Amino acid sequence: MRDAYLIGAGQSAYGAFPEESYRSLFRTAFEAAAESVPDGFETDDVDEAFVGTLGVGGRQLGLSGPAVTEHVGLDGVPCTRVENACAASGFALRSAVQAVRSGMADVALAGGFEVMSDASSDVTKYWLGVSGETEWERLSGTTFAGVYAQMAAAHMAAHGTTREQLSRVAVKNHENAASNPHAQLDFPCSLEDAQSAPVVADPLTLYHCCPTSDGAAVALVASEDVVATYAADPIRIAGVGAASDDVGLFQRETYAGIPASRRAGEAAYEAAGIGPDDLDFAEVHDCFAIAELLAYEDLGFCERGEAGALIESGRTDRDGDLPVNTSGGLKAKGHPIGATGAGQAVEAFKQLTGAAGDRQLDDPVRGLTHNVGGSGGAAVVHVFERESEVGA
């Protein structure tokens, strides 16, 4: 199996853009990704494409992948649409890595898009709900926020987690988003703001919830045989892990964790030959504040039940030992469902190539991205590393 490398990554801004279409957002992301390749990139170089989207609102549900790849000039390139709810483009990236490692492609595109702002709140609530179990969750009236509120309540009951600790996730990620020109909620949030905001689904307040977003992201993956054409100091995709689970929260072994995340993380660490202590940063799936705390435990950043103490310690702050969600995360950067996983790879690429601007970390070598579908029915984890610095 050949090594796979992340040679470029880019995204559109995330937010509400009534003047944009899903095609134009994807073009913006594709052009940004192509421009980010250190030694140049041509559209004709792409051998295979994988595009993630949920299809909020019902637009272009059939052939939505070719609809955007054709728009950016990839006529004739095989394209597969990937749908795994909020993990759609994370799994698209996994598919691109598999295509490159297998020899099927030398260069593969992984991307995603979503347009969510042009639907009413009731319609958007419906489309978010389709990522849960249909008969016993969505059709019985449970919302996406309601499912994560149950997870938060379970974690609080089991481990003493507090609303203040949930709120610290929001404060941290808003602070990071304020330094990200692509972020949707690019303004600070105080601890008091987060705790006193209107309740969406108890115990979650408005500031514990991600926004609905429009946006697109693209990552470009190359094989070890051609990577020198694109970058002298490439970013190796050192490990990939994925897992699935029961779609319905009520069907799983626990409400206070996401088993698919744990299994995906363990597989990615094993493939990369590292452990969580070897990471310099992570982008984790924080659609709600509780989701980030669950990720700390599921990915081995701390022991089970210690996530609240970890966020309070400051270790996951941008100046901490393990910065988490330097982009602002889904919570503040935004969460255009189909684009989120690829968007996490954009932040990893920027951090590892020194292109993260005001939020740039001090010489990171390894980073992780973690993307969850629904409330944990699927999860995918990628480990990225600056190959030239590994073992240096």
CSV table of C-alpha atoms in Angstrom, one decimal:
chain,number,residue,atom,x,y,z
A,1,MET,CA,0.0,0.0,0.0
A,2,ARG,CA,1.4,3.4,-1.0
A,3,ASP,CA,1.6,6.3,1.4
A,4,ALA,CA,-0.9,9.1,0.8
A,5,TYR,CA,-0.2,12.8,1.3
A,6,LEU,CA,-2.3,15.9,1.8
A,7,ILE,CA,-0.9,18.3,-0.8
A,8,GLY,CA,-3.5,21.1,-0.6
A,9,ALA,CA,-6.7,22.1,1.1
A,10,GLY,CA,-9.1,25.0,0.9
A,11,GLN,CA,-12.6,26.2,1.8
A,12,SER,CA,-15.1,28.9,1.3
A,13,ALA,CA,-16.2,31.1,4.1
A,14,TYR,CA,-18.9,29.5,6.3
A,15,GLY,CA,-22.1,31.4,7.0
A,16,ALA,CA,-25.3,32.4,5.3
A,17,PHE,CA,-24.8,33.4,1.6
A,18,PRO,CA,-28.1,33.8,-0.2
A,19,GLU,CA,-26.3,35.0,-3.3
A,20,GLU,CA,-24.3,31.8,-3.6
A,21,SER,CA,-25.2,28.4,-4.9
A,22,TYR,CA,-23.7,25.1,-3.8
A,23,ARG,CA,-21.8,25.0,-7.1
A,24,SER,CA,-20.2,28.4,-6.6
A,25,LEU,CA,-19.3,27.6,-3.0
A,26,PHE,CA,-17.6,24.4,-4.1
A,27,ARG,CA,-15.7,26.3,-6.8
A,28,THR,CA,-14.4,28.7,-4.2
A,29,ALA,CA,-13.1,25.8,-2.1
A,30,PHE,CA,-11.6,24.0,-5.0
A,31,GLU,CA,-9.8,27.1,-6.2
A,32,ALA,CA,-8.4,27.7,-2.7
A,33,ALA,CA,-7.3,24.1,-2.4
A,34,ALA,CA,-5.5,24.3,-5.8
A,35,GLU,CA,-3.8,27.6,-4.9
A,36,SER,CA,-2.6,26.1,-1.6
A,37,VAL,CA,-0.5,23.3,-3.3
A,38,PRO,CA,3.1,24.5,-2.7
A,39,ASP,CA,4.6,23.7,-6.1
A,40,GLY,CA,1.5,24.2,-8.4
A,41,PHE,CA,-1.5,22.1,-9.4
A,42,GLU,CA,-3.5,21.6,-12.5
A,43,THR,CA,-7.2,20.5,-12.7
A,44,ASP,CA,-6.2,17.8,-15.1
A,45,ASP,CA,-4.1,16.1,-12.4
A,46,VAL,CA,-7.2,14.8,-10.6
A,47,ASP,CA,-7.8,11.1,-11.3
A,48,GLU,CA,-10.8,10.5,-8.9
A,49,ALA,CA,-13.2,12.6,-6.8
A,50,PHE,CA,-15.3,11.9,-3.7
A,51,VAL,CA,-17.8,14.5,-2.6
A,52,GLY,CA,-19.8,14.6,0.6
A,53,THR,CA,-23.2,16.1,1.1
A,54,LEU,CA,-26.4,15.4,3.0
A,55,GLY,CA,-28.6,17.4,0.6
A,56,VAL,CA,-30.3,19.7,3.1
A,57,GLY,CA,-33.5,21.0,1.5
A,58,GLY,CA,-33.6,18.3,-1.1
A,59,ARG,CA,-31.5,20.1,-3.7
A,60,GLN,CA,-29.8,17.9,-6.3
A,61,LEU,CA,-30.0,14.7,-4.3
A,62,GLY,CA,-29.1,12.7,-7.4
A,63,LEU,CA,-25.7,13.2,-9.0
A,64,SER,CA,-24.8,16.0,-6.6
A,65,GLY,CA,-21.1,15.0,-6.8
A,66,PRO,CA,-20.8,15.3,-10.6
A,67,ALA,CA,-22.9,18.5,-10.4
A,68,VAL,CA,-20.1,20.3,-8.5
A,69,THR,CA,-17.0,18.5,-10.0
A,70,GLU,CA,-18.2,19.3,-13.6
A,71,HIS,CA,-18.6,22.9,-12.5
A,72,VAL,CA,-14.9,23.2,-11.6
A,73,GLY,CA,-13.7,21.6,-14.8
A,74,LEU,CA,-13.3,18.0,-13.7
A,75,ASP,CA,-15.3,16.7,-16.8
A,76,GLY,CA,-14.9,13.0,-17.2
A,77,VAL,CA,-13.3,12.4,-13.8
A,78,PRO,CA,-15.0,9.5,-11.9
A,79,CYS,CA,-16.9,11.1,-9.0
A,80,THR,CA,-18.7,9.4,-6.1
A,81,ARG,CA,-21.1,11.1,-3.8
A,82,VAL,CA,-20.6,10.1,-0.1
A,83,GLU,CA,-23.3,10.5,2.5
A,84,ASN,CA,-22.7,9.7,6.1
A,85,ALA,CA,-24.6,12.5,7.7
A,86,CYS,CA,-22.3,15.1,9.3
A,87,ALA,CA,-19.3,12.8,8.6
A,88,ALA,CA,-19.9,12.8,4.8
A,89,SER,CA,-16.7,14.5,3.7
A,90,GLY,CA,-14.6,12.9,6.4
A,91,PHE,CA,-15.5,9.6,4.8
A,92,ALA,CA,-15.0,11.2,1.4
A,93,LEU,CA,-11.4,11.9,2.5
A,94,ARG,CA,-11.0,8.4,3.7
A,95,SER,CA,-12.2,7.2,0.3
A,96,ALA,CA,-9.7,9.4,-1.4
A,97,VAL,CA,-6.9,8.0,0.8
A,98,GLN,CA,-8.0,4.5,-0.1
A,99,ALA,CA,-8.0,5.3,-3.8
A,100,VAL,CA,-4.5,6.6,-3.6
A,101,ARG,CA,-3.1,3.9,-1.4
A,102,SER,CA,-4.5,1.2,-3.6
A,103,GLY,CA,-3.0,2.6,-6.8
A,104,MET,CA,-6.4,3.4,-8.3
A,105,ALA,CA,-5.4,7.1,-8.4
A,106,ASP,CA,-2.3,9.2,-8.1
A,107,VAL,CA,-4.3,12.3,-7.2
A,108,ALA,CA,-7.7,12.2,-5.6
A,109,LEU,CA,-10.1,15.0,-4.5
A,110,ALA,CA,-12.1,14.8,-1.4
A,111,GLY,CA,-14.6,17.6,-0.7
A,112,GLY,CA,-18.0,18.5,0.5
A,113,PHE,CA,-20.7,21.1,0.5
A,114,GLU,CA,-24.0,22.1,2.1
A,115,VAL,CA,-26.4,25.0,1.7
A,116,MET,CA,-28.6,25.3,4.8
A,117,SER,CA,-29.6,28.9,5.2
A,118,ASP,CA,-32.2,29.1,2.6
A,119,ALA,CA,-34.6,26.7,4.3
A,120,SER,CA,-37.0,27.6,7.1
A,121,SER,CA,-36.1,26.7,10.7
A,122,ASP,CA,-38.7,23.9,10.6
A,123,VAL,CA,-37.4,22.5,7.3
A,124,THR,CA,-33.8,22.7,8.6
A,125,LYS,CA,-34.8,21.0,11.8
A,126,TYR,CA,-36.3,18.1,9.8
A,127,TRP,CA,-33.1,17.7,7.7
A,128,LEU,CA,-30.9,17.7,10.7
A,129,GLY,CA,-33.2,15.1,12.2
A,130,VAL,CA,-32.8,12.6,9.4
A,131,SER,CA,-29.3,11.8,10.7
A,132,GLY,CA,-31.0,10.2,13.7
A,133,GLU,CA,-33.0,7.0,13.9
A,134,THR,CA,-36.1,7.7,11.9
A,135,GLU,CA,-38.9,5.7,13.5
A,136,TRP,CA,-38.1,6.1,17.2
A,137,GLU,CA,-36.2,9.4,17.3
A,138,ARG,CA,-37.1,11.7,14.4
A,139,LEU,CA,-40.8,10.7,13.9
A,140,SER,CA,-41.4,10.8,17.6
A,141,GLY,CA,-40.3,14.4,17.8
A,142,THR,CA,-36.8,14.2,19.0
A,143,THR,CA,-34.6,16.9,17.6
A,144,PHE,CA,-30.8,16.8,16.9
A,145,ALA,CA,-30.3,19.1,19.8
A,146,GLY,CA,-32.5,17.0,21.9
A,147,VAL,CA,-30.4,13.9,21.3
A,148,TYR,CA,-27.2,15.6,22.3
A,149,ALA,CA,-29.0,17.1,25.3
A,150,GLN,CA,-29.7,13.5,26.5
A,151,MET,CA,-26.0,12.8,26.0
A,152,ALA,CA,-25.1,15.9,28.0
A,153,ALA,CA,-27.5,15.0,30.8
A,154,ALA,CA,-26.1,11.4,31.0
A,155,HIS,CA,-22.5,12.7,31.2
A,156,MET,CA,-23.5,15.2,33.9
A,157,ALA,CA,-25.2,12.4,35.9
A,158,ALA,CA,-22.4,9.9,35.5
A,159,HIS,CA,-19.4,12.3,36.0
A,160,GLY,CA,-20.5,15.5,37.6
A,161,THR,CA,-20.0,17.6,34.4
A,162,THR,CA,-21.4,21.1,34.8
A,163,ARG,CA,-23.0,23.6,32.5
A,164,GLU,CA,-20.0,25.9,33.2
A,165,GLN,CA,-17.7,23.3,31.8
A,166,LEU,CA,-19.9,23.0,28.7
A,167,SER,CA,-19.8,26.8,28.4
A,168,ARG,CA,-16.0,26.8,28.5
A,169,VAL,CA,-16.0,24.9,25.2
A,170,ALA,CA,-18.0,27.7,23.6
A,171,VAL,CA,-15.8,30.4,25.1
A,172,LYS,CA,-12.6,28.7,23.8
A,173,ASN,CA,-14.0,28.0,20.3
A,174,HIS,CA,-15.4,31.4,19.8
A,175,GLU,CA,-12.1,32.9,20.8
A,176,ASN,CA,-10.4,30.8,18.2
A,177,ALA,CA,-13.0,31.6,15.5
A,178,ALA,CA,-12.3,35.3,16.1
A,179,SER,CA,-8.9,34.7,14.4
A,180,ASN,CA,-10.3,32.7,11.5
A,181,PRO,CA,-11.4,34.7,8.5
A,182,HIS,CA,-13.6,31.8,7.3
A,183,ALA,CA,-15.5,31.4,10.5
A,184,GLN,CA,-19.2,32.1,10.7
A,185,LEU,CA,-19.4,33.1,14.4
A,186,ASP,CA,-16.2,35.2,14.5
A,187,PHE,CA,-16.9,37.0,17.7
A,188,PRO,CA,-16.0,36.3,21.3
A,189,CYS,CA,-18.4,34.7,23.8
A,190,SER,CA,-18.0,35.1,27.6
A,191,LEU,CA,-18.7,32.5,30.1
A,192,GLU,CA,-21.7,34.4,31.3
A,193,ASP,CA,-23.0,34.7,27.7
A,194,ALA,CA,-22.8,31.0,27.2
A,195,GLN,CA,-24.4,30.0,30.6
A,196,SER,CA,-27.2,32.6,30.5
A,197,ALA,CA,-28.3,32.2,26.8
A,198,PRO,CA,-31.7,30.8,26.1
A,199,VAL,CA,-32.1,27.1,26.6
A,200,VAL,CA,-32.4,25.1,23.3
A,201,ALA,CA,-32.7,21.6,24.9
A,202,ASP,CA,-31.9,21.4,28.6
A,203,PRO,CA,-29.1,21.5,29.6
A,204,LEU,CA,-27.8,23.0,26.3
A,205,THR,CA,-28.1,26.7,25.7
A,206,LEU,CA,-27.9,28.6,22.4
A,207,TYR,CA,-24.2,29.0,22.8
A,208,HIS,CA,-23.7,25.3,23.3
A,209,CYS,CA,-25.0,24.7,19.8
A,210,CYS,CA,-23.4,25.0,16.3
A,211,PRO,CA,-25.1,27.3,13.7
A,212,THR,CA,-26.7,26.2,10.5
A,213,SER,CA,-24.2,27.0,7.7
A,214,ASP,CA,-23.6,27.3,4.0
A,215,GLY,CA,-20.1,26.3,2.8
A,216,ALA,CA,-17.7,24.0,1.0
A,217,ALA,CA,-14.3,22.5,1.5
A,218,VAL,CA,-11.8,20.5,-0.6
A,219,ALA,CA,-8.7,18.5,0.2
A,220,LEU,CA,-6.3,17.1,-2.4
A,221,VAL,CA,-4.5,13.8,-1.8
A,222,ALA,CA,-1.5,12.5,-3.7
A,223,SER,CA,0.4,9.3,-3.8
A,224,GLU,CA,4.1,8.8,-2.7
A,225,ASP,CA,4.9,8.3,-6.4
A,226,VAL,CA,4.0,11.8,-7.5
A,227,VAL,CA,4.0,13.9,-4.3
A,228,ALA,CA,7.4,15.4,-5.0
A,229,THR,CA,5.8,17.1,-8.0
A,230,TYR,CA,3.6,19.1,-5.6
A,231,ALA,CA,5.4,19.7,-2.4
A,232,ALA,CA,9.0,19.4,-1.1
A,233,ASP,CA,7.9,19.0,2.5
A,234,PRO,CA,4.5,17.2,2.2
A,235,ILE,CA,2.0,16.3,4.9
A,236,ARG,CA,1.6,12.5,5.2
A,237,ILE,CA,-1.8,11.1,6.1
A,238,ALA,CA,-0.3,8.7,8.6
A,239,GLY,CA,-3.4,7.0,10.0
A,240,VAL,CA,-7.0,6.6,9.2
A,241,GLY,CA,-9.7,4.9,11.3
A,242,ALA,CA,-13.4,4.6,10.9
A,243,ALA,CA,-16.3,2.9,12.6
A,244,SER,CA,-20.1,2.7,12.6
A,245,ASP,CA,-22.7,2.0,15.3
A,246,ASP,CA,-26.4,1.8,15.9
A,247,VAL,CA,-28.0,5.0,14.4
A,248,GLY,CA,-30.3,5.5,17.3
A,249,LEU,CA,-28.9,6.7,20.6
A,250,PHE,CA,-31.3,4.5,22.6
A,251,GLN,CA,-29.8,1.4,20.9
A,252,ARG,CA,-26.3,2.0,22.1
A,253,GLU,CA,-24.3,0.8,25.1
A,254,THR,CA,-23.9,4.3,26.5
A,255,TYR,CA,-25.3,7.8,26.3
A,256,ALA,CA,-22.2,9.3,27.9
A,257,GLY,CA,-19.7,8.5,25.0
A,258,ILE,CA,-19.6,7.7,21.3
A,259,PRO,CA,-18.2,4.1,20.9
A,260,ALA,CA,-17.7,4.7,17.1
A,261,SER,CA,-15.3,7.6,17.9
A,262,ARG,CA,-13.3,5.4,20.3
A,263,ARG,CA,-13.0,2.6,17.8
A,264,ALA,CA,-12.1,5.0,14.9
A,265,GLY,CA,-9.5,6.7,17.1
A,266,GLU,CA,-7.9,3.5,18.2
A,267,ALA,CA,-7.6,2.3,14.6
A,268,ALA,CA,-6.1,5.6,13.4
A,269,TYR,CA,-3.5,5.7,16.2
A,270,GLU,CA,-2.6,2.1,15.5
A,271,ALA,CA,-2.2,2.8,11.8
A,272,ALA,CA,0.0,5.9,12.5
A,273,GLY,CA,2.0,4.1,15.2
A,274,ILE,CA,1.3,6.8,17.7
A,275,GLY,CA,-0.9,7.6,20.7
A,276,PRO,CA,-2.9,10.6,21.8
A,277,ASP,CA,0.1,12.0,23.7
A,278,ASP,CA,2.0,12.4,20.4
A,279,LEU,CA,-0.5,14.9,19.0
A,280,ASP,CA,0.2,18.6,18.8
A,281,PHE,CA,-3.4,19.6,18.0
A,282,ALA,CA,-6.8,18.2,17.1
A,283,GLU,CA,-9.9,19.3,15.3
A,284,VAL,CA,-12.8,17.4,16.9
A,285,HIS,CA,-16.5,17.2,16.1
A,286,ASP,CA,-18.2,19.7,18.4
A,287,CYS,CA,-21.7,20.1,16.9
A,288,PHE,CA,-22.7,20.7,20.5
A,289,ALA,CA,-20.4,21.6,23.4
A,290,ILE,CA,-21.0,18.2,25.0
A,291,ALA,CA,-19.7,16.5,21.7
A,292,GLU,CA,-16.2,18.1,22.3
A,293,LEU,CA,-16.1,16.8,25.8
A,294,LEU,CA,-17.1,13.4,24.7
A,295,ALA,CA,-14.4,13.5,22.1
A,296,TYR,CA,-11.7,14.2,24.7
A,297,GLU,CA,-12.5,10.9,26.4
A,298,ASP,CA,-13.3,8.8,23.3
A,299,LEU,CA,-10.0,9.8,21.7
A,300,GLY,CA,-7.9,9.3,24.8
A,301,PHE,CA,-7.1,12.9,25.6
A,302,CYS,CA,-8.1,12.1,29.2
A,303,GLU,CA,-9.7,9.3,31.2
A,304,ARG,CA,-13.4,8.6,31.1
A,305,GLY,CA,-15.2,11.2,33.2
A,306,GLU,CA,-12.3,13.7,33.2
A,307,ALA,CA,-13.3,15.9,30.2
A,308,GLY,CA,-14.8,18.6,32.3
A,309,ALA,CA,-11.6,18.9,34.3
A,310,LEU,CA,-9.6,18.9,31.1
A,311,ILE,CA,-11.4,21.9,29.6
A,312,GLU,CA,-11.1,23.8,32.9
A,313,SER,CA,-7.3,23.1,33.0
A,314,GLY,CA,-6.7,25.1,29.8
A,315,ARG,CA,-4.8,22.3,28.2
A,316,THR,CA,-7.0,22.4,25.1
A,317,ASP,CA,-6.7,26.2,24.7
A,318,ARG,CA,-4.7,27.5,21.8
A,319,ASP,CA,-1.8,28.1,24.1
A,320,GLY,CA,-2.2,24.7,25.9
A,321,ASP,CA,-0.4,21.4,25.5
A,322,LEU,CA,-3.1,20.0,23.2
A,323,PRO,CA,-5.0,22.8,21.4
A,324,VAL,CA,-8.4,21.6,20.2
A,325,ASN,CA,-10.4,23.3,17.5
A,326,THR,CA,-8.1,26.1,16.7
A,327,SER,CA,-10.4,26.8,13.7
A,328,GLY,CA,-13.3,27.6,16.0
A,329,GLY,CA,-14.7,24.1,15.5
A,330,LEU,CA,-18.2,23.4,14.3
A,331,LYS,CA,-19.4,25.5,17.2
A,332,ALA,CA,-18.1,28.8,15.9
A,333,LYS,CA,-16.4,28.2,12.6
A,334,GLY,CA,-19.7,26.7,11.4
A,335,HIS,CA,-21.2,23.4,10.4
A,336,PRO,CA,-22.2,23.1,6.7
A,337,ILE,CA,-22.9,19.4,7.1
A,338,GLY,CA,-21.3,17.9,4.0
A,339,ALA,CA,-18.3,20.2,4.2
A,340,THR,CA,-17.3,19.7,7.8
A,341,GLY,CA,-14.9,16.7,7.6
A,342,ALA,CA,-13.0,18.2,4.7
A,343,GLY,CA,-13.0,21.6,6.5
A,344,GLN,CA,-11.3,20.0,9.4
A,345,ALA,CA,-8.5,18.8,7.1
A,346,VAL,CA,-8.2,22.4,5.8
A,347,GLU,CA,-7.3,23.5,9.4
A,348,ALA,CA,-4.9,20.6,9.8
A,349,PHE,CA,-3.2,21.5,6.5
A,350,LYS,CA,-2.9,25.2,7.4
A,351,GLN,CA,-1.5,24.4,10.9
A,352,LEU,CA,1.1,21.9,9.5
A,353,THR,CA,2.2,24.2,6.7
A,354,GLY,CA,2.4,27.3,8.9
A,355,ALA,CA,-0.5,29.0,7.0
A,356,ALA,CA,-2.9,29.5,9.9
A,357,GLY,CA,-2.3,33.2,10.4
A,358,ASP,CA,-3.1,34.7,13.8
A,359,ARG,CA,-4.1,31.3,15.2
A,360,GLN,CA,-0.9,29.5,14.0
A,361,LEU,CA,0.5,27.1,16.6
A,362,ASP,CA,4.2,26.9,17.3
A,363,ASP,CA,5.7,24.4,14.9
A,364,PRO,CA,3.2,21.6,15.1
A,365,VAL,CA,4.3,18.2,13.7
A,366,ARG,CA,1.2,16.0,14.2
A,367,GLY,CA,-2.5,16.7,14.2
A,368,LEU,CA,-5.8,14.8,14.2
A,369,THR,CA,-9.2,15.3,12.8
A,370,HIS,CA,-12.4,13.6,14.1
A,371,ASN,CA,-15.7,13.7,12.3
A,372,VAL,CA,-19.0,12.2,13.5
A,373,GLY,CA,-22.1,11.3,11.7
A,374,GLY,CA,-25.4,12.1,13.5
A,375,SER,CA,-25.1,11.3,17.2
A,376,GLY,CA,-22.5,8.7,16.6
A,377,GLY,CA,-23.8,6.3,14.0
A,378,ALA,CA,-20.5,6.8,12.1
A,379,ALA,CA,-17.1,8.3,12.9
A,380,VAL,CA,-13.8,8.8,11.1
A,381,VAL,CA,-10.4,9.9,12.3
A,382,HIS,CA,-7.4,11.0,10.4
A,383,VAL,CA,-3.8,11.6,11.7
A,384,PHE,CA,-1.6,14.0,9.7
A,385,GLU,CA,2.1,14.5,10.1
A,386,ARG,CA,4.9,16.6,8.7
A,387,GLU,CA,7.1,13.8,7.5
A,388,SER,CA,10.3,15.7,7.5
A,389,GLU,CA,10.0,16.4,11.2
A,390,VAL,CA,9.0,13.0,12.4
A,391,GLY,CA,11.9,11.5,14.3
A,392,ALA,CA,13.9,14.7,13.8
